[in-house]
Amino acid sequence: MSYGYMGKILKIDLTTGKHETEDTISGDRAKYLGGKGLATRILYDMTKPGLDPYDPAMPLIFSTGPVTGTGVPQSNRFVVTTRSPLTGAIANSTSGGDLATKFKKAGYDILIVTGRAKHPVLIEIREDKVEIKAAKGLWGKGTIETQDGLPKDCGHAVIGPAGENKVRFACIVSGHRVAGRTGIGAVMGSKNLKAVSATGNKKVEIMNESDLREFHKFMVKFLKDHPMTGDILPRLGTANLVQITAGRNIIPTRNFQTGHDEKTLELSGEEMAAHHLERQSGCLACPIRCGREVKYEGKVIKGPEFETIGLMGNNLGVFSLPAVFNLSHLCDDLGVDSISCGNSIGFAAELNQRGLWKNGVEFGDTGRIVALMREIAHREGIGDDIADGTKRMAEKHGGKEFAINAKGLELPAYDPRGCWGQGLEYATTPRGGCHINGSTMYLEATGPVTINPHSIKAKPPLVVMQQNTAAAISSSIFCQFTAYAMIPKQAFSMDPNGALYKAITTALLNSGAVLKMAVKGHMPLQVLWFEKYLSMIFGRKVTMGDFNEYGARAFQMEKLYNCREGFSRKDDTLPERMLRESTFKDVSTSGVPLDEMLDDYYAIRGYDENGVITQKELDRLGIRA
Amino acid sequence: MAKFYPPFELSEKLGKKMVEIDAPDLEAFLKRGSELAGKDLSAESKRFAILINGRNIRYLKGFKTPLGPDDEVFFVYGSGGG
């Protein structure tokens, strides 16, 4: 028995309608832990280079991790992995919601879907039965109505019209949560697969279960006592970030033309909590409850996350929270990623503003933007071009220098010109412009202890460390938000203008050499809850060094996939606007000094000067090419 | 006149998300802001990071940072999410 795993991968071929199982842990798979890491290994092994994301042979992989279904706080998560139709690079996106635990308790760790059904179908997975059913009456429906039409005892992952119509930034929705990024919903749609539903009551075996239950009590109390996970996130949701990103001048405004607007604070988490919040919501077994339910036109609907406020609100010149509630609701129901959608509409508006593409889209025109959302999801009119994302729109209409993406994936709501380490992270993360594969901005701009955001000192090793930790979290799979509690709670009450604060941040900024050693070292201690939980589940000691190595391996596996698809240094970059135009008064350089950081980053990562992973690095981590 | 974007509690009290204050530097700005807000903003600065035009005053001239027309002052606390 492998503790933490159900032991089986379910493989379904929608072309033949047949399914089979194989062992989860075979060969060298144990080295990849689960979640993102293991799914990337499997994707690499199952595909040949150049396979089109919409080819029926392209696998769409739903994976859980060893902590899924164990009751560990914030562990009810799954990740979807494939090749991105938006970027051509590795695609993955994680989600909470209601599928992960129920799928695992049906008896499986991973679901691999290949092929293409002749007609729209859904997959229903139970302990004793796997069925492919006609998606009668569901095709064409929004994600909310679709989930309402599925069995009540199951958890679900569904697509909306955007996925059906292969919008390149279509998402997958589970309950109220979203696996948003990289266009995985379009791959699901290309297979004529509308929904995956699952349920079961099998037990996930845990080696030291009584220890885990005791530690669980401690962790819930710890998270509830921490200012970030026990106060700020439950009270204000992720929208707490509006005030600080406006103050930091890094919230995208009218397609990243500036770093905030005088009206930005109309969209703050405080404003939402004071005037619109009905109640908090959260994923199964999560004590944080960062989700929002808000009042909108006499109804209670899911409230927007910070990213949605940033991109569908501020970035589009929409400064009314109720308007953003509606746009957020439309994103989820139509099944589009609000980050890429907000960027793509913002780009269309700036193209129009500059006369490069007279499309009639204007910043702040909420009514037109609402209508445009439906046109995008159904690929009608100008929505057909916007549905392809900023990179392809720039190829057709121009404006590449202000098409805000990295590797084709649109940037989240932290303008890297005010957090240079985050800029390096965007440029080097294998899936493209993404903030949760490291969240370096937390240590530069948004967190309680921040180092100089306009310095390159220590940033390359810091980004590597952050990326590895995030990859380990997404392979386990924990929620990234637990990581915010890694900063001691005392930091939140320090005088940010005091001597102690200055001493700590100065020391951090000068810690580059130590960080470089830490990245490659193998710390034999257990420090954080991540390795402690895994140790109790597996019944063997997992150290911080082991955890970081799992993360490094998962990250480099993604990198290896990209290298096989021809990605290299030319792709590890940012839009010209981020490199050449400053939004700050009195900052000596004009944009993110990426080139100054990239060589150092590559050296730490074990890449050659062209940004390609070396055999030596693969050997160090035991990765098969 | 520099623009002051106060924390939410204070902006609710003032009934404005932004207040314009005429002051030559941050020290004078805080003094005049305190009169306006009815509370000591210098003391508040122990709870909040102060940002001028998006930059922490730690990397400027601290409380002696000069302020010009349209300069923007924010008080922010550490946060996270995303």
XYZ file of C-alpha atoms in Angstrom:
707
model
C 0.000 0.000 0.000
C 1.164 3.530 -0.819
C -0.052 5.829 1.923
C -1.589 9.035 0.584
C -2.470 7.477 -2.751
C -5.450 5.449 -3.945
C -3.028 3.642 -6.215
C -4.909 3.936 -9.483
C -4.920 6.181 -12.527
C -8.137 6.138 -14.546
C -7.594 6.487 -18.298
C -10.556 7.254 -20.522
C -10.440 7.377 -24.317
C -13.411 9.385 -25.558
C -12.888 8.244 -29.159
C -13.388 4.575 -28.328
C -15.457 5.074 -25.203
C -13.221 2.640 -23.338
C -11.497 3.048 -20.014
C -8.743 1.277 -18.124
C -6.642 1.737 -15.024
C -2.945 1.631 -14.269
C -0.856 1.963 -11.120
C -0.242 5.501 -9.942
C 3.175 4.840 -8.557
C 5.264 2.853 -10.985
C 8.752 3.324 -12.373
C 10.162 6.658 -11.273
C 6.824 8.366 -10.637
C 7.165 8.529 -6.841
C 9.844 11.184 -7.333
C 7.211 13.560 -8.694
C 4.927 13.352 -5.645
C 1.560 14.055 -7.357
C -0.453 17.025 -8.575
C 1.397 19.172 -11.053
C 4.748 17.399 -10.859
C 3.460 13.901 -11.577
C 0.993 15.100 -14.210
C 3.768 16.874 -16.124
C 5.882 13.699 -16.038
C 2.947 11.716 -17.419
C 2.163 14.311 -20.098
C 5.785 14.307 -21.234
C 5.843 10.515 -21.437
C 2.507 10.241 -23.251
C 3.131 12.794 -25.996
C 5.509 13.398 -28.840
C 6.929 16.906 -29.444
C 4.731 19.190 -31.489
C 1.425 17.528 -30.647
C -1.311 20.110 -31.132
C -3.320 20.910 -27.986
C -6.522 20.162 -29.902
C -5.288 16.856 -31.339
C -7.485 14.088 -29.917
C -4.324 12.325 -28.734
C -3.500 15.231 -26.405
C -4.073 14.110 -22.801
C -6.112 16.250 -20.439
C -4.960 15.227 -16.977
C -6.876 15.831 -13.752
C -4.600 15.018 -10.833
C -4.861 15.051 -7.070
C -1.953 14.803 -4.667
C -1.063 12.804 -1.578
C -2.731 15.275 0.774
C -6.022 15.402 -1.189
C -8.828 13.727 0.713
C -6.914 13.480 3.972
C -8.786 16.300 5.689
C -5.658 18.446 5.826
C -6.745 22.102 5.744
C -6.868 23.557 2.236
C -6.134 20.231 0.562
C -9.338 19.783 -1.410
C -7.651 20.706 -4.634
C -6.873 19.305 -8.059
C -4.747 20.431 -10.956
C -5.467 20.110 -14.677
C -2.465 19.634 -16.956
C -2.121 19.579 -20.726
C -0.500 21.670 -23.477
C -1.826 25.203 -23.667
C -3.752 26.292 -26.760
C -3.015 29.870 -25.699
C 0.771 29.616 -25.357
C 1.920 26.288 -26.802
C 3.780 25.755 -23.532
C 2.959 23.508 -20.595
C -0.530 24.202 -19.273
C -1.674 23.661 -15.743
C -4.152 25.248 -13.420
C -5.271 24.315 -9.919
C -8.671 24.672 -8.307
C -10.509 24.096 -5.078
C -14.212 23.434 -5.443
C -16.007 20.165 -4.928
C -14.366 17.636 -7.248
C -10.956 16.741 -5.836
C -11.848 14.905 -2.631
C -14.844 13.128 -4.147
C -12.839 11.997 -7.166
C -10.081 10.611 -4.996
C -12.556 8.868 -2.711
C -14.009 7.177 -5.786
C -10.698 5.328 -5.801
C -8.406 7.223 -8.138
C -5.491 9.634 -7.936
C -5.479 10.843 -11.514
C -7.860 10.962 -14.472
C -6.352 11.034 -17.960
C -8.751 11.863 -20.774
C -7.718 11.373 -24.399
C -9.619 11.165 -27.671
C -12.623 13.090 -28.861
C -16.253 12.086 -28.413
C -18.473 12.149 -31.494
C -21.111 14.109 -29.574
C -20.932 16.174 -26.381
C -20.515 13.926 -23.361
C -19.933 13.950 -19.639
C -17.968 11.507 -17.545
C -19.468 10.149 -14.332
C -17.129 8.334 -11.970
C -18.265 6.280 -8.989
C -16.513 3.648 -6.898
C -17.944 0.787 -8.908
C -18.695 2.399 -12.213
C -17.268 4.722 -14.859
C -19.742 5.975 -17.431
C -19.566 8.218 -20.459
C -22.992 9.775 -20.921
C -24.467 12.074 -23.528
C -24.422 15.671 -22.295
C -28.029 16.058 -23.322
C -29.396 19.508 -22.685
C -26.154 20.735 -21.130
C -24.077 21.747 -24.176
C -24.404 25.477 -24.634
C -25.280 26.100 -20.995
C -23.323 28.195 -18.544
C -21.266 26.553 -15.838
C -23.808 27.347 -13.120
C -26.778 25.781 -14.903
C -24.591 22.885 -16.033
C -23.571 22.030 -12.482
C -27.175 22.354 -11.344
C -28.082 19.695 -13.921
C -25.539 17.144 -12.703
C -25.936 14.549 -9.925
C -26.161 16.225 -6.535
C -24.022 13.642 -4.757
C -21.037 14.284 -7.026
C -18.351 16.938 -7.279
C -17.898 18.416 -10.730
C -15.510 20.066 -13.164
C -17.304 21.678 -16.086
C -16.814 24.052 -18.984
C -19.068 26.833 -20.225
C -19.734 28.075 -23.760
C -16.191 29.470 -23.940
C -14.671 26.005 -23.555
C -17.100 24.554 -26.080
C -16.093 27.234 -28.589
C -12.396 26.809 -27.874
C -11.777 30.286 -26.537
C -8.051 30.042 -25.925
C -8.380 31.251 -22.336
C -11.384 29.119 -21.401
C -11.365 27.797 -17.855
C -12.749 24.806 -15.949
C -15.146 25.467 -13.082
C -15.679 23.311 -9.991
C -18.410 24.477 -7.646
C -17.633 28.154 -7.065
C -13.944 27.720 -7.807
C -12.061 27.965 -11.054
C -9.036 26.350 -12.676
C -8.634 29.485 -14.688
C -5.387 29.764 -16.502
C -3.730 28.612 -19.737
C -6.861 27.617 -21.672
C -7.391 24.135 -20.272
C -11.155 24.566 -20.753
C -10.631 24.852 -24.507
C -8.797 21.516 -24.566
C -11.692 19.989 -22.639
C -14.089 21.484 -25.175
C -12.025 20.139 -28.078
C -12.735 16.665 -26.725
C -16.487 17.355 -26.667
C -16.320 16.858 -22.913
C -18.732 19.090 -21.004
C -18.302 17.776 -17.480
C -16.493 15.386 -15.191
C -18.439 14.295 -12.109
C -17.253 11.994 -9.361
C -18.144 10.697 -5.951
C -17.073 8.006 -3.546
C -16.482 7.141 0.066
C -13.229 5.216 -0.032
C -10.673 6.112 2.578
C -7.328 7.693 1.818
C -4.907 5.683 3.958
C -2.685 7.718 6.263
C 0.215 6.052 8.053
C 0.210 8.150 11.233
C -3.418 9.128 11.302
C -3.769 9.968 14.993
C -0.683 12.227 14.818
C -2.134 13.923 11.749
C -5.457 14.585 13.467
C -3.686 16.151 16.442
C -1.477 18.257 14.205
C -4.535 19.225 12.230
C -6.080 20.789 15.353
C -2.884 22.735 15.925
C -2.757 23.917 12.302
C -6.345 25.115 12.225
C -5.685 27.164 15.356
C -2.382 28.409 13.931
C -4.000 29.546 10.684
C -6.885 31.177 12.528
C -4.479 33.002 14.832
C -2.322 34.290 11.996
C -3.078 37.856 10.807
C -3.047 36.864 7.148
C -5.023 33.608 7.212
C -7.084 34.356 10.311
C -7.969 38.002 9.796
C -7.132 39.751 6.526
C -8.173 36.999 4.094
C -11.401 35.985 5.914
C -12.396 39.593 6.562
C -11.548 41.167 3.229
C -10.939 38.274 0.844
C -8.204 38.542 -1.743
C -9.593 41.992 -2.581
C -7.595 43.215 0.433
C -4.876 43.738 -2.159
C -6.594 46.615 -3.934
C -5.496 49.250 -1.420
C -1.868 48.154 -1.344
C -1.464 47.575 -5.072
C -2.962 51.010 -5.739
C -0.585 52.505 -3.184
C 2.326 50.600 -4.697
C 1.311 51.831 -8.147
C 1.147 48.291 -9.521
C -2.538 47.591 -10.150
C -3.133 47.363 -13.908
C -4.989 50.376 -15.197
C -6.322 50.720 -18.750
C -4.151 47.963 -20.170
C -1.236 48.690 -17.819
C -0.882 52.268 -19.095
C -0.591 53.431 -15.474
C -0.286 51.850 -12.018
C -3.564 53.003 -10.478
C -6.427 55.471 -10.901
C -7.951 58.026 -8.554
C -11.041 55.799 -8.462
C -9.241 52.506 -7.795
C -10.148 52.494 -4.100
C -13.839 52.294 -5.073
C -12.999 48.637 -5.755
C -11.293 47.823 -2.451
C -11.890 44.796 -0.281
C -12.822 47.131 2.546
C -15.468 48.749 0.355
C -16.842 45.334 -0.581
C -16.903 44.150 3.047
C -18.578 47.310 4.307
C -21.245 47.734 1.662
C -21.781 44.554 -0.365
C -20.716 41.427 1.527
C -23.424 38.903 2.375
C -21.187 36.188 3.787
C -17.780 34.532 3.502
C -17.343 31.242 1.697
C -14.623 28.651 1.417
C -13.512 25.312 0.050
C -14.144 22.020 1.857
C -12.018 21.635 5.015
C -10.619 25.156 4.753
C -10.530 27.300 7.896
C -9.637 30.511 6.040
C -12.794 31.100 3.991
C -11.400 33.790 1.715
C -14.302 33.506 -0.756
C -17.001 36.184 -0.935
C -20.723 36.065 -1.490
C -22.104 39.478 -2.327
C -25.435 41.150 -2.882
C -26.127 42.029 -6.499
C -29.473 43.194 -7.884
C -31.500 41.412 -5.226
C -29.541 38.171 -5.493
C -26.546 36.728 -3.671
C -23.741 35.757 -6.038
C -20.092 34.852 -5.755
C -17.941 37.926 -5.245
C -14.838 38.650 -7.303
C -11.271 37.761 -6.425
C -8.591 40.428 -6.496
C -7.344 39.332 -9.916
C -10.813 39.767 -11.375
C -11.175 43.192 -9.780
C -7.750 44.148 -11.114
C -8.194 42.925 -14.672
C -11.944 43.079 -15.346
C -12.375 46.230 -13.245
C -9.446 48.590 -12.915
C -7.726 47.460 -16.110
C -10.871 48.133 -18.121
C -11.613 51.468 -16.460
C -14.614 49.977 -14.641
C -14.647 51.476 -11.142
C -17.958 50.213 -9.800
C -17.996 47.125 -7.591
C -21.489 46.009 -8.671
C -20.370 46.214 -12.301
C -17.339 44.081 -11.456
C -19.591 41.596 -9.616
C -21.539 41.158 -12.838
C -18.413 40.803 -14.984
C -16.944 38.293 -12.526
C -20.160 36.295 -12.572
C -20.127 36.304 -16.382
C -16.501 35.127 -16.479
C -17.338 32.120 -14.307
C -20.619 31.298 -15.992
C -19.340 31.640 -19.561
C -16.163 29.845 -18.482
C -13.337 32.288 -19.196
C -10.227 33.132 -17.222
C -10.833 36.622 -15.855
C -7.115 37.493 -15.984
C -6.607 36.704 -19.664
C -10.062 38.007 -20.553
C -9.489 41.354 -18.815
C -6.118 41.705 -20.495
C -7.480 40.780 -23.914
C -10.366 43.245 -23.719
C -7.987 45.896 -22.345
C -5.623 45.289 -25.246
C -8.504 45.582 -27.719
C -9.495 48.884 -26.091
C -5.974 50.282 -26.385
C -5.699 49.129 -30.000
C -8.922 51.038 -30.591
C -7.651 54.042 -28.637
C -4.536 54.165 -30.820
C -6.424 53.607 -34.055
C -4.666 50.321 -34.791
C -7.901 48.350 -34.749
C -11.135 50.325 -34.895
C -13.311 47.930 -32.927
C -15.441 50.321 -30.848
C -14.229 48.958 -27.505
C -13.575 51.731 -24.986
C -12.306 51.729 -21.440
C -15.100 52.233 -18.920
C -17.904 51.281 -21.305
C -19.387 48.627 -19.024
C -22.425 47.896 -21.193
C -20.260 47.195 -24.239
C -17.883 45.067 -22.182
C -20.761 42.942 -20.861
C -22.009 42.353 -24.412
C -18.476 41.646 -25.570
C -18.088 38.900 -22.963
C -20.828 36.897 -24.659
C -19.331 37.595 -28.096
C -15.989 36.281 -26.881
C -17.497 33.126 -25.373
C -19.398 32.404 -28.594
C -16.655 33.683 -30.913
C -18.978 36.166 -32.560
C -17.944 39.430 -34.262
C -14.807 41.014 -32.808
C -15.119 38.536 -29.941
C -13.643 35.911 -32.249
C -10.309 37.779 -32.400
C -10.312 38.630 -28.697
C -10.972 34.958 -27.858
C -7.509 34.159 -29.203
C -5.732 36.231 -26.537
C -3.317 39.146 -26.687
C -0.427 37.431 -28.458
C -2.458 36.391 -31.510
C -4.370 39.691 -31.534
C -1.038 41.536 -31.721
C 0.091 39.342 -34.608
C -3.066 40.336 -36.479
C -3.598 43.962 -35.434
C -0.184 45.151 -34.172
C 0.684 46.632 -30.801
C 2.945 43.772 -29.698
C 4.814 46.111 -27.354
C 1.712 46.629 -25.222
C 0.213 43.140 -25.584
C 0.568 42.252 -21.923
C 1.640 38.621 -21.774
C 4.636 36.419 -21.077
C 4.931 33.370 -23.356
C 1.426 34.310 -24.497
C -0.156 34.033 -21.038
C -1.576 37.371 -19.939
C -0.124 38.949 -16.796
C -1.992 39.027 -13.476
C -2.777 42.169 -11.497
C 0.728 43.030 -10.284
C 2.570 45.330 -12.671
C 6.190 44.124 -12.554
C 7.546 47.643 -12.970
C 6.878 47.984 -9.246
C 8.199 44.522 -8.266
C 11.140 43.517 -10.381
C 11.518 40.049 -8.889
C 7.936 39.336 -9.865
C 8.889 40.410 -13.377
C 11.654 37.805 -13.430
C 9.138 35.254 -12.148
C 6.635 36.094 -14.896
C 9.345 35.784 -17.546
C 10.732 32.456 -16.355
C 7.724 30.510 -15.089
C 7.135 27.690 -17.596
C 3.405 28.277 -17.970
C 3.978 31.990 -18.666
C 2.766 35.192 -16.984
C 1.564 33.804 -13.708
C 1.653 35.023 -10.114
C 1.052 31.844 -8.137
C 4.151 29.989 -9.242
C 6.198 31.901 -6.696
C 4.372 35.082 -5.678
C 7.611 36.994 -5.314
C 5.552 40.198 -5.167
C 4.563 39.189 -1.632
C 8.164 39.759 -0.542
C 8.631 42.918 -2.608
C 5.368 44.814 -2.575
C 2.329 43.367 -0.897
C 3.428 41.438 2.194
C 4.146 42.700 5.696
C 7.915 42.599 5.171
C 9.060 43.802 1.796
C 12.492 44.277 0.305
C 13.276 47.016 -2.183
C 11.095 46.253 -5.231
C 13.284 48.412 -7.447
C 16.462 46.469 -6.802
C 17.761 43.337 -8.522
C 19.803 42.292 -5.489
C 18.913 38.792 -4.248
C 16.029 38.556 -6.688
C 17.236 35.650 -8.895
C 17.785 33.179 -6.015
C 14.672 34.463 -4.263
C 12.569 33.788 -7.348
C 14.048 30.283 -7.721
C 13.280 29.524 -4.080
C 9.743 30.843 -4.368
C 9.076 28.948 -7.612
C 10.333 25.676 -6.134
C 8.201 26.034 -3.018
C 5.124 26.841 -5.084
C 5.754 23.831 -7.333
C 6.033 21.544 -4.292
C 2.789 22.952 -2.892
C 1.040 22.341 -6.240
C 2.365 18.799 -6.374
C 1.147 17.888 -2.882
C -1.530 19.641 -3.437
C -1.979 22.300 -0.747
C -3.567 25.684 -1.328
C -0.949 28.358 -2.007
C -2.587 30.597 0.559
C -1.264 28.548 3.481
C 2.165 29.759 2.440
C 1.233 33.293 3.517
C 1.356 32.068 7.101
C 5.063 31.291 6.642
C 5.807 34.907 7.530
C 5.785 35.095 11.361
C 2.752 36.934 12.659
C 4.966 39.343 14.599
C 5.986 40.813 11.248
C 2.488 42.223 10.845
C 2.813 44.371 13.944
C 6.302 45.715 13.261
C 6.711 49.436 12.696
C 7.366 49.532 8.922
C 9.343 52.717 9.381
C 11.312 51.438 12.380
C 14.906 50.288 12.810
C 14.135 46.571 13.236
C 12.158 46.477 10.014
C 14.947 48.234 8.191
C 17.558 45.838 9.583
C 15.553 42.750 8.533
C 14.819 43.945 5.019
C 18.387 45.117 4.474
C 19.679 41.721 5.595
C 17.245 39.977 3.240
C 18.329 42.128 0.328
C 21.946 41.219 1.024
C 21.262 37.507 1.426
C 21.763 36.516 -2.218
C 24.764 34.271 -1.570
C 23.024 32.464 1.287
C 19.859 32.023 -0.755
C 21.856 30.517 -3.614
C 23.281 27.908 -1.252
C 19.867 27.260 0.255
C 18.334 26.654 -3.170
C 20.813 23.907 -4.012
C 21.255 22.643 -0.454
C 19.209 19.921 1.190
C 18.077 21.054 4.612
C 17.598 17.915 6.762
C 15.081 19.589 9.086
C 11.330 19.789 9.255
C 10.380 23.432 9.554
C 7.017 23.999 7.902
C 3.701 22.180 8.028
C 4.019 20.998 4.444
C 6.758 18.488 5.165
C 5.232 17.552 8.509
C 1.892 16.656 6.932
C 3.572 14.625 4.192
C 5.662 12.799 6.803
C 2.564 11.797 8.742
C 0.731 10.692 5.604
C 3.646 8.672 4.202
C 4.995 7.367 7.513
C 8.513 8.429 6.658
C 10.416 11.579 7.343
C 10.051 14.241 4.655
C 12.419 17.143 5.302
C 12.354 20.697 4.080
C 15.167 19.683 1.714
C 13.022 16.843 0.336
C 10.065 19.169 -0.106
C 12.134 21.727 -1.968
C 13.592 18.993 -4.149
C 10.106 17.774 -5.065
C 9.364 21.355 -6.046
C 12.553 21.809 -8.041
C 11.911 18.551 -9.876
C 8.319 19.505 -10.703
C 9.408 22.935 -11.938
C 12.236 21.533 -14.055
C 9.920 18.872 -15.469
C 7.735 21.707 -16.765
C 10.832 23.430 -18.104
C 11.931 20.225 -19.850
C 8.517 19.950 -21.510
C 8.840 23.520 -22.787
C 12.404 22.973 -24.020
C 11.209 19.939 -25.977
C 8.618 22.211 -27.603
C 11.336 24.680 -28.641
C 11.047 27.275 -25.878
C 14.278 29.063 -24.926
C 15.685 32.412 -23.807
C 13.762 34.297 -26.497
C 10.562 33.263 -24.716
C 11.715 34.190 -21.191
C 10.781 37.808 -21.591
C 8.200 40.496 -20.867
C 6.263 42.905 -23.084
C 8.210 45.939 -24.257
C 5.954 48.157 -22.135
C 7.269 46.415 -19.010
C 10.881 46.708 -20.127
C 10.927 50.244 -21.552
C 8.120 52.383 -20.094
C 8.158 53.483 -16.469
C 5.033 54.221 -14.460
C 7.103 55.646 -11.605
C 8.458 59.090 -10.970
C 12.125 59.125 -9.935
C 13.011 55.481 -10.615
C 16.357 55.409 -12.345
C 15.605 52.727 -14.942
C 12.704 52.840 -17.340
C 11.286 49.374 -16.723
C 12.122 45.907 -15.390
C 15.880 45.272 -15.853
C 15.237 41.688 -16.890
C 18.468 40.990 -18.727
C 20.461 41.992 -15.662
C 18.739 39.238 -13.662
C 18.337 36.513 -16.268
C 21.946 35.263 -16.521
C 22.192 34.903 -12.756
C 18.829 33.120 -12.692
C 19.923 30.677 -15.420
C 23.166 29.907 -13.599
C 21.289 29.086 -10.390
C 18.710 27.041 -12.293
C 21.262 24.986 -14.233
C 20.292 26.316 -17.664
C 22.697 27.174 -20.456
C 22.989 30.766 -21.707
C 20.167 30.141 -24.154
C 17.835 29.257 -21.316
C 17.801 25.508 -22.005
C 18.010 23.057 -19.135
C 21.331 21.166 -18.995
C 21.851 17.423 -18.704
C 23.808 18.097 -15.521
C 20.757 19.657 -13.882
C 18.521 16.826 -15.077
C 20.975 14.332 -13.593
C 21.115 16.270 -10.313
C 17.379 15.876 -9.889
C 17.102 12.429 -11.475
C 14.829 13.627 -14.288
C 14.546 11.400 -17.340
C 14.573 13.331 -20.651
C -1.397 70.144 -3.354
C -0.445 66.525 -2.624
C -3.153 63.883 -2.723
C -3.720 61.754 0.357
C -5.422 58.374 0.018
C -6.155 57.437 3.620
C -6.834 53.956 4.980
C -10.467 52.857 4.634
C -11.556 53.602 8.205
C -10.301 57.160 7.902
C -11.706 57.704 4.430
C -15.129 56.567 5.680
C -14.862 59.103 8.502
C -13.819 61.852 6.123
C -16.400 60.812 3.541
C -13.744 60.949 0.831
C -11.381 58.449 -0.731
C -8.878 61.211 -1.454
C -8.032 64.454 0.321
C -5.762 67.190 -1.012
C -3.242 68.625 1.457
C -0.841 71.496 0.872
C 2.500 70.726 2.503
C 6.164 71.110 1.519
C 7.235 67.720 2.854
C 5.849 64.565 4.454
C 6.405 65.771 8.002
C 4.297 68.874 7.424
C 1.831 66.800 5.442
C 1.269 64.473 8.401
C 0.841 67.410 10.750
C -1.797 69.053 8.546
C -3.399 65.692 7.815
C -3.669 65.023 11.542
C -5.586 68.257 12.041
C -7.924 67.304 9.245
C -8.428 63.722 10.377
C -8.679 64.472 14.076
C -6.058 61.863 14.856
C -2.288 61.707 14.971
C -1.179 60.413 11.568
C 2.457 60.233 12.712
C 1.401 57.631 15.263
C -0.599 55.819 12.569
C 2.563 55.553 10.520
C 3.809 52.907 12.982
C 1.024 50.623 11.703
C 1.195 51.475 8.021
C 3.865 51.715 5.382
C 3.834 55.155 3.792
C 4.142 55.291 0.032
C 4.740 58.390 -2.052
C 4.060 57.947 -5.752
C 4.201 54.204 -5.212
C 7.556 54.204 -3.443
C 8.159 53.438 0.196
C 9.535 56.441 2.065
C 12.324 54.146 3.269
C 13.828 54.505 -0.207
C 13.162 58.237 -0.396
C 14.055 60.777 2.285
C 11.824 59.354 4.997
C 9.635 61.912 6.751
C 11.713 64.678 5.146
C 10.668 63.646 1.621
C 9.600 66.778 -0.248
C 6.108 66.837 -1.719
C 5.098 68.557 -4.924
C 1.828 69.170 -6.738
C 0.008 65.932 -7.628
C 2.296 63.772 -5.519
C 0.282 60.929 -4.059
C 0.536 59.608 -0.497
C -0.873 56.231 0.517
C -0.935 54.461 3.885
C -0.932 50.689 3.370
C -0.633 47.559 5.508
C 0.918 44.238 4.538
C -1.515 41.896 2.858
C -1.702 39.004 0.441
C -3.848 36.717 -1.646
C -4.358 36.927 -5.355
